[in-house]
mmCIF file of C-alpha atoms and ligand atoms in Angstrom:
data_model
loop_
_atom_site.group_PDB
_atom_site.id
_atom_site.type_symbol
_atom_site.label_atom_id
_atom_site.label_comp_id
_atom_site.label_asym_id
_atom_site.label_seq_id
_atom_site.Cartn_x
_atom_site.Cartn_y
_atom_site.Cartn_z
ATOM 1 C CA MET A 1 86.147 119.111 112.382
ATOM 2 C CA ASP A 2 83.852 116.885 110.356
ATOM 3 C CA PRO A 3 84.899 113.381 111.408
ATOM 4 C CA HIS A 4 84.170 111.993 107.938
ATOM 5 C CA LYS A 5 86.647 114.313 106.281
ATOM 6 C CA GLN A 6 90.199 113.188 105.685
ATOM 7 C CA PRO A 7 92.920 115.724 106.398
ATOM 8 C CA ARG A 8 93.440 117.644 103.141
ATOM 9 C CA PRO A 9 96.678 116.696 101.389
ATOM 10 C CA THR A 10 97.585 120.360 101.050
ATOM 11 C CA ALA A 11 97.279 121.086 104.790
ATOM 12 C CA PRO A 12 100.663 121.697 106.409
ATOM 13 C CA VAL A 13 101.772 118.625 108.331
ATOM 14 C CA ASP A 14 103.513 118.973 111.649
ATOM 15 C CA GLN A 15 103.059 115.456 112.946
ATOM 16 C CA VAL A 16 102.623 111.986 111.479
ATOM 17 C CA PRO A 17 101.300 109.073 113.537
ATOM 18 C CA LEU A 18 102.720 105.605 112.968
ATOM 19 C CA LEU A 19 99.144 104.354 112.791
ATOM 20 C CA ASP A 20 95.743 105.983 113.121
ATOM 21 C CA VAL A 21 93.069 103.259 113.126
ATOM 22 C CA GLY A 22 90.465 105.946 113.795
ATOM 23 C CA ARG A 23 90.697 107.336 110.263
ATOM 24 C CA GLY A 24 89.642 104.066 108.639
ATOM 25 C CA ASN A 25 86.990 103.278 111.225
ATOM 26 C CA ARG A 26 85.440 106.759 111.117
ATOM 27 C CA VAL A 27 84.359 106.318 107.509
ATOM 28 C CA VAL A 28 82.248 103.264 108.433
ATOM 29 C CA ARG A 29 81.259 104.501 111.867
ATOM 30 C CA ASP A 30 77.474 104.463 111.254
ATOM 31 C CA GLU A 31 77.488 101.023 109.675
ATOM 32 C CA ILE A 32 79.569 99.632 112.519
ATOM 33 C CA ARG A 33 77.308 101.210 115.120
ATOM 34 C CA GLU A 34 74.278 99.624 113.500
ATOM 35 C CA ALA A 35 75.997 96.251 113.285
ATOM 36 C CA ILE A 36 76.973 96.375 116.975
ATOM 37 C CA GLN A 37 73.505 97.562 117.932
ATOM 38 C CA ALA A 38 71.961 94.606 116.093
ATOM 39 C CA VAL A 39 74.123 92.176 118.075
ATOM 40 C CA CYS A 40 73.190 93.899 121.334
ATOM 41 C CA ASP A 41 69.506 93.715 120.446
ATOM 42 C CA SER A 42 69.756 90.037 119.507
ATOM 43 C CA GLY A 43 71.541 89.158 122.743
ATOM 44 C CA ARG A 44 73.556 86.539 120.857
ATOM 45 C CA PHE A 45 76.947 87.748 122.014
ATOM 46 C CA LEU A 46 78.514 84.387 121.177
ATOM 47 C CA HIS A 47 77.714 82.065 118.260
ATOM 48 C CA GLY A 48 75.607 84.740 116.548
ATOM 49 C CA PRO A 49 74.881 84.460 112.816
ATOM 50 C CA GLU A 50 77.567 87.104 112.116
ATOM 51 C CA CYS A 51 80.224 84.584 113.240
ATOM 52 C CA GLY A 52 79.320 82.001 110.605
ATOM 53 C CA GLY A 53 78.801 84.772 108.075
ATOM 54 C CA LEU A 54 82.283 86.129 108.621
ATOM 55 C CA GLU A 55 83.814 82.634 108.472
ATOM 56 C CA ALA A 56 82.197 82.062 105.072
ATOM 57 C CA SER A 57 83.407 85.447 103.787
ATOM 58 C CA ILE A 58 86.971 84.903 104.998
ATOM 59 C CA ALA A 59 87.041 81.401 103.466
ATOM 60 C CA GLU A 60 85.990 82.899 100.150
ATOM 61 C CA TYR A 61 88.434 85.788 100.431
ATOM 62 C CA CYS A 62 91.324 83.406 101.147
ATOM 63 C CA LYS A 63 90.139 80.835 98.560
ATOM 64 C CA VAL A 64 89.889 77.983 101.060
ATOM 65 C CA ASP A 65 87.104 75.548 101.949
ATOM 66 C CA HIS A 66 86.926 76.161 105.705
ATOM 67 C CA ALA A 67 87.403 79.044 108.118
ATOM 68 C CA ILE A 68 87.056 78.738 111.884
ATOM 69 C CA GLY A 69 86.845 81.755 114.167
ATOM 70 C CA CYS A 70 88.803 81.868 117.424
ATOM 71 C CA ALA A 71 89.760 84.377 120.102
ATOM 72 C CA SER A 72 93.068 85.645 118.683
ATOM 73 C CA GLY A 73 95.895 85.025 116.271
ATOM 74 C CA SER A 74 97.877 83.545 119.159
ATOM 75 C CA ASP A 75 95.093 81.033 119.822
ATOM 76 C CA ALA A 76 94.885 80.220 116.115
ATOM 77 C CA LEU A 77 98.550 79.153 116.193
ATOM 78 C CA LEU A 78 98.035 77.150 119.374
ATOM 79 C CA LEU A 79 94.936 75.403 117.994
ATOM 80 C CA ALA A 80 96.676 74.570 114.709
ATOM 81 C CA LEU A 81 99.516 72.867 116.586
ATOM 82 C CA MET A 82 97.038 71.046 118.848
ATOM 83 C CA ALA A 83 95.147 69.796 115.794
ATOM 84 C CA LEU A 84 98.393 68.217 114.578
ATOM 85 C CA ASP A 85 98.929 66.558 117.996
ATOM 86 C CA ILE A 86 102.226 68.346 118.474
ATOM 87 C CA GLY A 87 103.708 67.926 121.934
ATOM 88 C CA PRO A 88 106.756 66.892 123.990
ATOM 89 C CA GLY A 89 109.614 65.509 121.905
ATOM 90 C CA ASP A 90 108.460 67.259 118.745
ATOM 91 C CA GLU A 91 110.368 70.029 117.029
ATOM 92 C CA VAL A 92 108.730 72.879 115.147
ATOM 93 C CA ILE A 93 110.783 75.119 112.866
ATOM 94 C CA VAL A 94 110.053 78.831 113.267
ATOM 95 C CA PRO A 95 111.803 82.067 112.348
ATOM 96 C CA SER A 96 113.434 83.917 115.245
ATOM 97 C CA PHE A 97 112.591 87.276 113.670
ATOM 98 C CA THR A 98 108.851 87.379 114.404
ATOM 99 C CA PHE A 99 106.305 88.225 117.051
ATOM 100 C CA PHE A 100 106.538 86.126 120.212
ATOM 101 C CA ALA A 101 103.283 84.195 119.638
ATOM 102 C CA THR A 102 104.784 82.205 116.735
ATOM 103 C CA ALA A 103 107.117 80.377 119.104
ATOM 104 C CA SER A 104 105.215 80.551 122.405
ATOM 105 C CA ALA A 105 102.431 78.373 120.996
ATOM 106 C CA VAL A 106 105.039 75.663 120.305
ATOM 107 C CA TRP A 107 106.601 75.994 123.745
ATOM 108 C CA ARG A 108 103.226 75.933 125.512
ATOM 109 C CA LEU A 109 102.499 72.456 124.120
ATOM 110 C CA GLY A 110 105.800 71.125 125.431
ATOM 111 C CA ALA A 111 107.341 70.961 121.961
ATOM 112 C CA THR A 112 110.611 72.643 120.974
ATOM 113 C CA PRO A 113 110.742 75.722 118.754
ATOM 114 C CA VAL A 114 113.799 75.465 116.488
ATOM 115 C CA PHE A 115 114.872 78.928 115.378
ATOM 116 C CA VAL A 116 115.929 79.448 111.781
ATOM 117 C CA ASP A 117 117.441 82.501 110.077
ATOM 118 C CA ILE A 118 115.733 84.830 107.609
ATOM 119 C CA GLU A 119 116.440 86.092 104.088
ATOM 120 C CA ARG A 120 117.951 89.552 104.025
ATOM 121 C CA ASP A 121 115.604 91.063 101.435
ATOM 122 C CA SER A 122 112.217 89.732 102.556
ATOM 123 C CA PHE A 123 112.779 89.407 106.344
ATOM 124 C CA ASN A 124 111.103 85.992 105.967
ATOM 125 C CA ILE A 125 112.347 82.543 106.976
ATOM 126 C CA ASP A 126 115.029 81.228 104.600
ATOM 127 C CA PRO A 127 114.031 77.908 102.969
ATOM 128 C CA ARG A 128 117.691 76.887 102.599
ATOM 129 C CA ARG A 129 118.163 77.258 106.337
ATOM 130 C CA ILE A 130 114.999 75.270 106.997
ATOM 131 C CA ALA A 131 116.470 72.354 105.063
ATOM 132 C CA GLU A 132 119.510 72.356 107.380
ATOM 133 C CA ALA A 133 117.350 72.387 110.508
ATOM 134 C CA ILE A 134 115.117 69.402 109.740
ATOM 135 C CA THR A 135 115.632 66.343 111.975
ATOM 136 C CA ASP A 136 113.688 63.118 112.590
ATOM 137 C CA ASP A 137 111.777 64.984 115.304
ATOM 138 C CA THR A 138 110.652 67.867 113.089
ATOM 139 C CA LYS A 139 106.871 67.771 112.886
ATOM 140 C CA ALA A 140 105.976 71.167 111.460
ATOM 141 C CA ILE A 141 107.227 74.442 110.029
ATOM 142 C CA ILE A 142 105.595 77.760 110.851
ATOM 143 C CA PRO A 143 106.564 80.268 108.169
ATOM 144 C CA VAL A 144 105.555 83.822 109.110
ATOM 145 C CA HIS A 145 104.472 86.213 106.370
ATOM 146 C CA LEU A 146 106.225 89.097 108.035
ATOM 147 C CA PHE A 147 105.154 92.708 107.468
ATOM 148 C CA GLY A 148 102.531 91.585 104.908
ATOM 149 C CA GLN A 149 104.626 89.623 102.417
ATOM 150 C CA CYS A 150 104.483 85.856 102.035
ATOM 151 C CA ALA A 151 107.438 83.653 102.824
ATOM 152 C CA ASP A 152 108.687 81.535 99.905
ATOM 153 C CA MET A 153 105.777 79.115 100.218
ATOM 154 C CA GLN A 154 106.560 77.240 97.026
ATOM 155 C CA ALA A 155 109.983 76.196 98.339
ATOM 156 C CA ILE A 156 108.741 75.634 101.895
ATOM 157 C CA CYS A 157 105.810 73.441 100.856
ATOM 158 C CA GLU A 158 108.088 71.385 98.576
ATOM 159 C CA LEU A 159 110.506 70.784 101.447
ATOM 160 C CA ALA A 160 107.642 69.897 103.762
ATOM 161 C CA ARG A 161 106.191 67.388 101.298
ATOM 162 C CA GLU A 162 109.564 65.782 100.776
ATOM 163 C CA HIS A 163 110.092 65.325 104.542
ATOM 164 C CA GLN A 164 106.417 64.725 105.424
ATOM 165 C CA ILE A 165 106.291 67.740 107.681
ATOM 166 C CA LYS A 166 103.195 69.876 108.222
ATOM 167 C CA VAL A 167 103.053 73.586 107.405
ATOM 168 C CA ILE A 168 101.171 76.114 109.536
ATOM 169 C CA GLU A 169 101.164 79.615 108.075
ATOM 170 C CA ASP A 170 101.389 82.486 110.524
ATOM 171 C CA ALA A 171 99.509 84.933 108.299
ATOM 172 C CA ALA A 172 98.623 87.299 111.155
ATOM 173 C CA GLN A 173 100.158 90.256 109.292
ATOM 174 C CA ALA A 174 99.272 89.182 105.780
ATOM 175 C CA ILE A 175 95.546 88.826 105.113
ATOM 176 C CA GLY A 176 95.073 89.339 101.364
ATOM 177 C CA ALA A 177 98.740 88.768 100.499
ATOM 178 C CA GLU A 178 99.581 86.327 97.716
ATOM 179 C CA HIS A 179 102.537 84.240 96.632
ATOM 180 C CA ARG A 180 102.433 83.089 93.007
ATOM 181 C CA GLN A 181 98.796 84.211 92.889
ATOM 182 C CA ARG A 182 97.819 81.971 95.790
ATOM 183 C CA PRO A 183 96.497 83.673 98.922
ATOM 184 C CA ALA A 184 98.299 83.697 102.259
ATOM 185 C CA GLY A 185 96.806 81.003 104.463
ATOM 186 C CA SER A 186 95.853 78.732 101.565
ATOM 187 C CA TRP A 187 99.297 77.195 100.992
ATOM 188 C CA GLY A 188 99.889 75.262 104.175
ATOM 189 C CA ASP A 189 97.908 72.628 106.050
ATOM 190 C CA MET A 190 96.407 75.465 108.063
ATOM 191 C CA GLY A 191 96.634 79.255 108.047
ATOM 192 C CA CYS A 192 96.332 81.557 111.058
ATOM 193 C CA PHE A 193 94.985 85.113 111.011
ATOM 194 C CA SER A 194 94.734 87.816 113.665
ATOM 195 C CA PHE A 195 92.220 90.645 113.876
ATOM 196 C CA TYR A 196 94.217 92.581 116.466
ATOM 197 C CA PRO A 197 93.360 96.236 115.784
ATOM 198 C CA THR A 198 96.709 97.078 114.143
ATOM 199 C CA LYS A 199 96.492 94.248 111.610
ATOM 200 C CA ASN A 200 95.284 94.967 108.066
ATOM 201 C CA LEU A 201 91.807 93.711 109.001
ATOM 202 C CA GLY A 202 91.455 94.978 112.561
ATOM 203 C CA ALA A 203 88.587 94.325 114.963
ATOM 204 C CA PHE A 204 87.488 96.419 117.951
ATOM 205 C CA GLY A 205 89.362 94.102 120.271
ATOM 206 C CA ASP A 206 90.872 90.636 119.949
ATOM 207 C CA GLY A 207 89.932 88.083 117.335
ATOM 208 C CA GLY A 208 91.437 85.367 115.161
ATOM 209 C CA MET A 209 90.657 82.902 112.393
ATOM 210 C CA LEU A 210 91.998 79.584 111.111
ATOM 211 C CA VAL A 211 91.670 78.543 107.486
ATOM 212 C CA THR A 212 92.193 75.138 105.879
ATOM 213 C CA ASN A 213 91.190 73.026 102.893
ATOM 214 C CA ASN A 214 91.244 69.857 104.983
ATOM 215 C CA PRO A 215 87.767 68.960 106.357
ATOM 216 C CA ASP A 216 89.273 66.771 109.107
ATOM 217 C CA HIS A 217 91.461 69.633 110.322
ATOM 218 C CA ALA A 218 88.454 71.955 110.207
ATOM 219 C CA ALA A 219 86.343 69.631 112.343
ATOM 220 C CA ARG A 220 89.183 69.031 114.801
ATOM 221 C CA LEU A 221 89.884 72.770 115.123
ATOM 222 C CA ARG A 222 86.229 73.467 115.901
ATOM 223 C CA LEU A 223 86.228 70.754 118.505
ATOM 224 C CA LEU A 224 89.469 71.926 120.114
ATOM 225 C CA ALA A 225 88.311 75.549 120.200
ATOM 226 C CA SER A 226 85.213 74.550 122.184
ATOM 227 C CA HIS A 227 86.687 72.466 125.017
ATOM 228 C CA GLY A 228 86.711 69.288 122.931
ATOM 229 C CA MET A 229 82.986 69.162 123.587
ATOM 230 C CA GLN A 230 80.706 67.209 121.224
ATOM 231 C CA PRO A 231 77.824 66.827 121.881
ATOM 232 C CA ARG A 232 77.196 69.358 124.625
ATOM 233 C CA TYR A 233 78.802 68.341 127.959
ATOM 234 C CA TYR A 234 80.491 65.278 126.440
ATOM 235 C CA HIS A 235 84.256 65.734 126.069
ATOM 236 C CA SER A 236 86.177 63.370 123.840
ATOM 237 C CA GLU A 237 89.413 65.302 124.378
ATOM 238 C CA VAL A 238 90.738 68.321 126.239
ATOM 239 C CA GLY A 239 90.477 71.475 124.174
ATOM 240 C CA ILE A 240 90.496 75.152 125.088
ATOM 241 C CA ASN A 241 87.870 77.889 125.081
ATOM 242 C CA SER A 242 88.592 80.172 122.149
ATOM 243 C CA ARG A 243 85.800 82.048 120.402
ATOM 244 C CA LEU A 244 85.492 85.007 118.101
ATOM 245 C CA ASP A 245 82.632 86.926 119.716
ATOM 246 C CA THR A 246 79.667 88.152 117.701
ATOM 247 C CA ILE A 247 80.366 91.871 118.130
ATOM 248 C CA GLN A 248 83.871 91.433 116.663
ATOM 249 C CA ALA A 249 82.457 89.334 113.801
ATOM 250 C CA ALA A 250 79.844 92.020 113.095
ATOM 251 C CA VAL A 251 82.501 94.766 113.000
ATOM 252 C CA LEU A 252 84.692 92.664 110.725
ATOM 253 C CA GLN A 253 81.782 91.946 108.376
ATOM 254 C CA VAL A 254 81.499 95.690 107.819
ATOM 255 C CA LYS A 255 85.251 96.103 107.318
ATOM 256 C CA LEU A 256 86.086 93.058 105.153
ATOM 257 C CA PRO A 257 84.449 94.377 101.940
ATOM 258 C CA ARG A 258 86.684 97.453 102.255
ATOM 259 C CA LEU A 259 89.887 95.468 102.748
ATOM 260 C CA PRO A 260 90.833 95.294 99.021
ATOM 261 C CA GLU A 261 90.582 99.083 98.754
ATOM 262 C CA ALA A 262 92.580 99.572 101.973
ATOM 263 C CA THR A 263 95.227 97.150 100.696
ATOM 264 C CA LEU A 264 95.448 99.095 97.448
ATOM 265 C CA ARG A 265 96.042 102.289 99.448
ATOM 266 C CA ARG A 266 98.853 100.595 101.383
ATOM 267 C CA ARG A 267 100.437 99.464 98.120
ATOM 268 C CA GLU A 268 100.173 102.965 96.675
ATOM 269 C CA ASN A 269 101.771 104.371 99.825
ATOM 270 C CA ALA A 270 104.663 101.926 99.467
ATOM 271 C CA ASP A 271 105.169 103.008 95.854
ATOM 272 C CA ARG A 272 104.999 106.652 96.879
ATOM 273 C CA TYR A 273 107.695 106.138 99.526
ATOM 274 C CA ALA A 274 109.946 104.500 96.931
ATOM 275 C CA GLN A 275 109.442 107.492 94.643
ATOM 276 C CA LEU A 276 109.896 110.098 97.392
ATOM 277 C CA PHE A 277 113.051 108.473 98.780
ATOM 278 C CA ALA A 278 114.496 108.212 95.265
ATOM 279 C CA ASP A 279 113.601 111.846 94.449
ATOM 280 C CA ALA A 280 115.298 112.955 97.679
ATOM 281 C CA GLY A 281 118.406 110.922 96.797
ATOM 282 C CA LEU A 282 118.014 108.939 100.010
ATOM 283 C CA ASP A 283 117.650 105.472 98.528
ATOM 284 C CA SER A 284 121.341 104.722 99.019
ATOM 285 C CA ALA A 285 121.564 106.056 102.579
ATOM 286 C CA ILE A 286 118.466 104.095 103.624
ATOM 287 C CA CYS A 287 117.674 100.540 102.520
ATOM 288 C CA LEU A 288 114.073 100.386 101.339
ATOM 289 C CA PRO A 289 111.812 97.331 101.424
ATOM 290 C CA ARG A 290 110.754 95.897 98.072
ATOM 291 C CA GLU A 291 108.112 93.522 96.848
ATOM 292 C CA GLY A 292 109.711 90.201 95.933
ATOM 293 C CA GLU A 293 109.321 88.296 92.676
ATOM 294 C CA GLY A 294 105.906 86.606 92.431
ATOM 295 C CA GLN A 295 104.670 88.367 95.564
ATOM 296 C CA HIS A 296 101.629 90.464 96.300
ATOM 297 C CA HIS A 297 102.680 92.476 99.357
ATOM 298 C CA VAL A 298 99.946 93.937 101.595
ATOM 299 C CA TRP A 299 102.297 96.197 103.588
ATOM 300 C CA ASN A 300 101.199 95.734 107.178
ATOM 301 C CA GLN A 301 104.529 97.445 107.851
ATOM 302 C CA TYR A 302 106.889 99.493 105.711
ATOM 303 C CA THR A 303 110.222 98.572 107.192
ATOM 304 C CA ILE A 304 113.457 100.279 106.228
ATOM 305 C CA ARG A 305 116.989 99.369 107.295
ATOM 306 C CA VAL A 306 119.377 101.896 108.739
ATOM 307 C CA ALA A 307 122.998 100.755 108.680
ATOM 308 C CA GLY A 308 126.000 101.955 110.628
ATOM 309 C CA GLY A 309 124.361 101.700 114.043
ATOM 310 C CA ARG A 310 122.315 104.885 113.453
ATOM 311 C CA ARG A 311 118.835 103.329 113.598
ATOM 312 C CA ASP A 312 118.079 104.323 117.198
ATOM 313 C CA ALA A 313 119.366 107.844 116.573
ATOM 314 C CA LEU A 314 117.042 108.182 113.574
ATOM 315 C CA ARG A 315 114.097 106.883 115.571
ATOM 316 C CA GLN A 316 114.881 109.414 118.310
ATOM 317 C CA PHE A 317 115.163 112.223 115.748
ATOM 318 C CA LEU A 318 111.824 111.285 114.165
ATOM 319 C CA ALA A 319 110.163 111.155 117.593
ATOM 320 C CA GLU A 320 111.473 114.644 118.372
ATOM 321 C CA HIS A 321 109.827 115.829 115.152
ATOM 322 C CA GLN A 322 106.515 114.072 115.853
ATOM 323 C CA VAL A 323 106.989 111.370 113.236
ATOM 324 C CA GLY A 324 105.906 107.959 114.511
ATOM 325 C CA SER A 325 108.038 104.889 113.924
ATOM 326 C CA GLU A 326 108.536 101.546 115.630
ATOM 327 C CA ILE A 327 111.057 98.739 115.843
ATOM 328 C CA TYR A 328 109.567 95.380 114.881
ATOM 329 C CA TYR A 329 111.380 93.551 116.452
ATOM 330 C CA PRO A 330 114.208 94.773 118.697
ATOM 331 C CA VAL A 331 114.982 91.402 120.338
ATOM 332 C CA PRO A 332 114.805 88.247 118.219
ATOM 333 C CA LEU A 333 113.194 85.251 119.888
ATOM 334 C CA HIS A 334 116.425 83.250 120.268
ATOM 335 C CA ARG A 335 117.707 86.112 122.443
ATOM 336 C CA GLN A 336 114.649 86.298 124.706
ATOM 337 C CA ALA A 337 115.334 85.353 128.319
ATOM 338 C CA CYS A 338 112.567 82.734 128.306
ATOM 339 C CA PHE A 339 114.043 80.952 125.277
ATOM 340 C CA HIS A 340 117.726 81.169 126.189
ATOM 341 C CA ASN A 341 118.132 77.393 126.290
ATOM 342 C CA MET A 342 116.338 76.675 123.007
ATOM 343 C CA ARG A 343 118.289 75.088 120.202
ATOM 344 C CA HIS A 344 119.171 76.869 117.019
ATOM 345 C CA PRO A 345 121.062 74.782 114.534
ATOM 346 C CA HIS A 346 123.031 77.548 112.850
ATOM 347 C CA SER A 347 124.023 81.159 113.291
ATOM 348 C CA LEU A 348 121.153 83.631 113.082
ATOM 349 C CA ARG A 349 123.255 86.374 111.526
ATOM 350 C CA GLU A 350 120.572 87.886 109.338
ATOM 351 C CA THR A 351 118.119 87.862 112.222
ATOM 352 C CA ASP A 352 120.533 89.680 114.533
ATOM 353 C CA LEU A 353 121.376 92.186 111.802
ATOM 354 C CA ALA A 354 117.708 92.888 111.083
ATOM 355 C CA ALA A 355 116.984 93.458 114.781
ATOM 356 C CA GLU A 356 119.771 96.079 114.800
ATOM 357 C CA GLN A 357 118.724 97.847 111.608
ATOM 358 C CA VAL A 358 114.954 97.780 111.119
ATOM 359 C CA LEU A 359 112.622 100.710 111.518
ATOM 360 C CA SER A 360 108.950 100.673 110.501
ATOM 361 C CA LEU A 361 107.443 103.877 109.118
ATOM 362 C CA PRO A 362 103.773 104.949 108.852
ATOM 363 C CA ILE A 363 102.046 103.076 105.975
ATOM 364 C CA PHE A 364 98.369 102.841 107.019
ATOM 365 C CA PRO A 365 95.806 103.244 104.187
ATOM 366 C CA GLU A 366 94.588 106.755 105.068
ATOM 367 C CA LEU A 367 98.097 108.233 105.373
ATOM 368 C CA THR A 368 98.256 111.291 103.103
ATOM 369 C CA ALA A 369 100.860 112.152 100.491
ATOM 370 C CA ALA A 370 101.740 115.267 102.509
ATOM 371 C CA GLU A 371 102.360 113.125 105.580
ATOM 372 C CA GLN A 372 104.592 110.790 103.600
ATOM 373 C CA GLN A 373 106.490 113.798 102.267
ATOM 374 C CA ARG A 374 107.004 114.939 105.833
ATOM 375 C CA VAL A 375 108.360 111.523 106.868
ATOM 376 C CA VAL A 376 110.850 111.480 103.988
ATOM 377 C CA GLU A 377 111.801 115.117 104.557
ATOM 378 C CA MET A 378 112.590 114.416 108.213
ATOM 379 C CA ILE A 379 114.679 111.379 107.305
ATOM 380 C CA GLY A 380 116.465 113.586 104.764
ATOM 381 C CA ASP A 381 117.171 116.152 107.494
ATOM 382 C CA PHE A 382 118.596 113.431 109.706
ATOM 383 C CA VAL A 383 120.845 112.093 106.961
ATOM 384 C CA ALA A 384 122.059 115.625 106.147
ATOM 385 C CA LYS A 385 122.760 116.315 109.825
ATOM 386 C CA GLU A 386 124.667 113.042 110.166
ATOM 387 C CA LYS A 387 126.792 113.919 107.134
ATOM 388 C CA LEU A 388 127.497 117.331 108.673
ATOM 389 C CA LEU A 389 128.579 115.675 111.881
ATOM 390 C CA ALA A 390 130.750 113.180 110.060
ATOM 391 C CA ALA A 391 132.460 115.927 108.020
HETATM 392 C C1 LIG B 401 99.769 89.755 115.792
HETATM 393 C C2 LIG B 401 100.554 88.519 115.545
HETATM 394 C C3 LIG B 401 100.240 87.307 116.179
HETATM 395 C C4 LIG B 401 99.260 87.182 117.291
HETATM 396 O O1 LIG B 401 97.997 87.660 117.033
HETATM 397 P P1 LIG B 401 97.080 88.125 118.265
HETATM 398 O O2 LIG B 401 95.729 88.257 117.641
HETATM 399 O O3 LIG B 401 97.620 89.405 118.779
HETATM 400 O O4 LIG B 401 97.116 87.048 119.294
HETATM 401 C C5 LIG B 401 100.964 86.185 115.807
HETATM 402 N N1 LIG B 401 101.948 86.249 114.897
HETATM 403 C C6 LIG B 401 102.287 87.388 114.293
HETATM 404 C C7 LIG B 401 103.380 87.378 113.278
HETATM 405 C C8 LIG B 401 101.615 88.566 114.602
HETATM 406 O O5 LIG B 401 101.983 89.710 114.003
#
């Protein structure tokens, strides 16, 4: 088959992957090959001109003054906390319903992650619950823009200002998202991005980026990401080694100009699911995700809720019919063995409920309408079967 050709929408579909990064990458295969070849020829595998070029492009894309490359989204979070001198005795408010890295960065510095519940509709940290969790030791809040939709940054930033607390955005899943027309990453003191291959802007390996409007933070982040070394072999403080390598930057430079188009495809896919589920009369049996007021959702995940304890059965059924799905996240952080003794100031009811009910469906940009129809059809079959069983 011609690798440049997309599967035709009319072709019969017998399987649907949760994610196929190959489809997006194939279209730019030649450009990426050339970009990688150029890095190989230059021999500048680190600190190549592509690194600075990508930083400038990401800063522009996110409407911020500074962008600093680093080795991963996890390192971006760690570096942001280090730049704020967060350490033992400090508390950092984080959602419990997120990827592990949000809280592990806090723990690694000897500070205490304080887990806060989420809003039911958005899956994002609940500003009202944040207010209850603030103490004299609270130094920062890390809102996570989960699944590609911003947390309520207006409310969170107001709270933070009032209490003189810093805000670090975990925007790993949300590059290009907006809240009240302001880009993810540009609201807080610093924003953290990941280029892990499954993210909306995925590299060919690990990579990360920090963004900020504060020149002092930018300088400190650069210093911390290069062993606190300035000038060469003189160390004013102890940093880490965290670099975005030139090959990853070169790949991302090819992919970034196509991100708006890819995001549009994701948004169209989300709309198509809403239509297909409604047409099939399934929108009451299954709870669909929706874009919140004032939000621009970039749909890193399309996450439905399945009530009545039938989520795992549906996932099993879909797997048997070659439809990919995944549970993000099955175990909230406050229930992880390594965090069992961490404080959480109130019940995390919504978090526990989400962990029981969520199921993410295929939403990647190159997913076809026929594939989406297949996903919805299979969910319809499951619901019909369940009704039969219940009758
Ligand atoms: C992916 C992700 C990270 C970590 O990014 P890596 O590049 O994999 O280290 C952090 N937070 C969230 C919410 C993520 O989804």
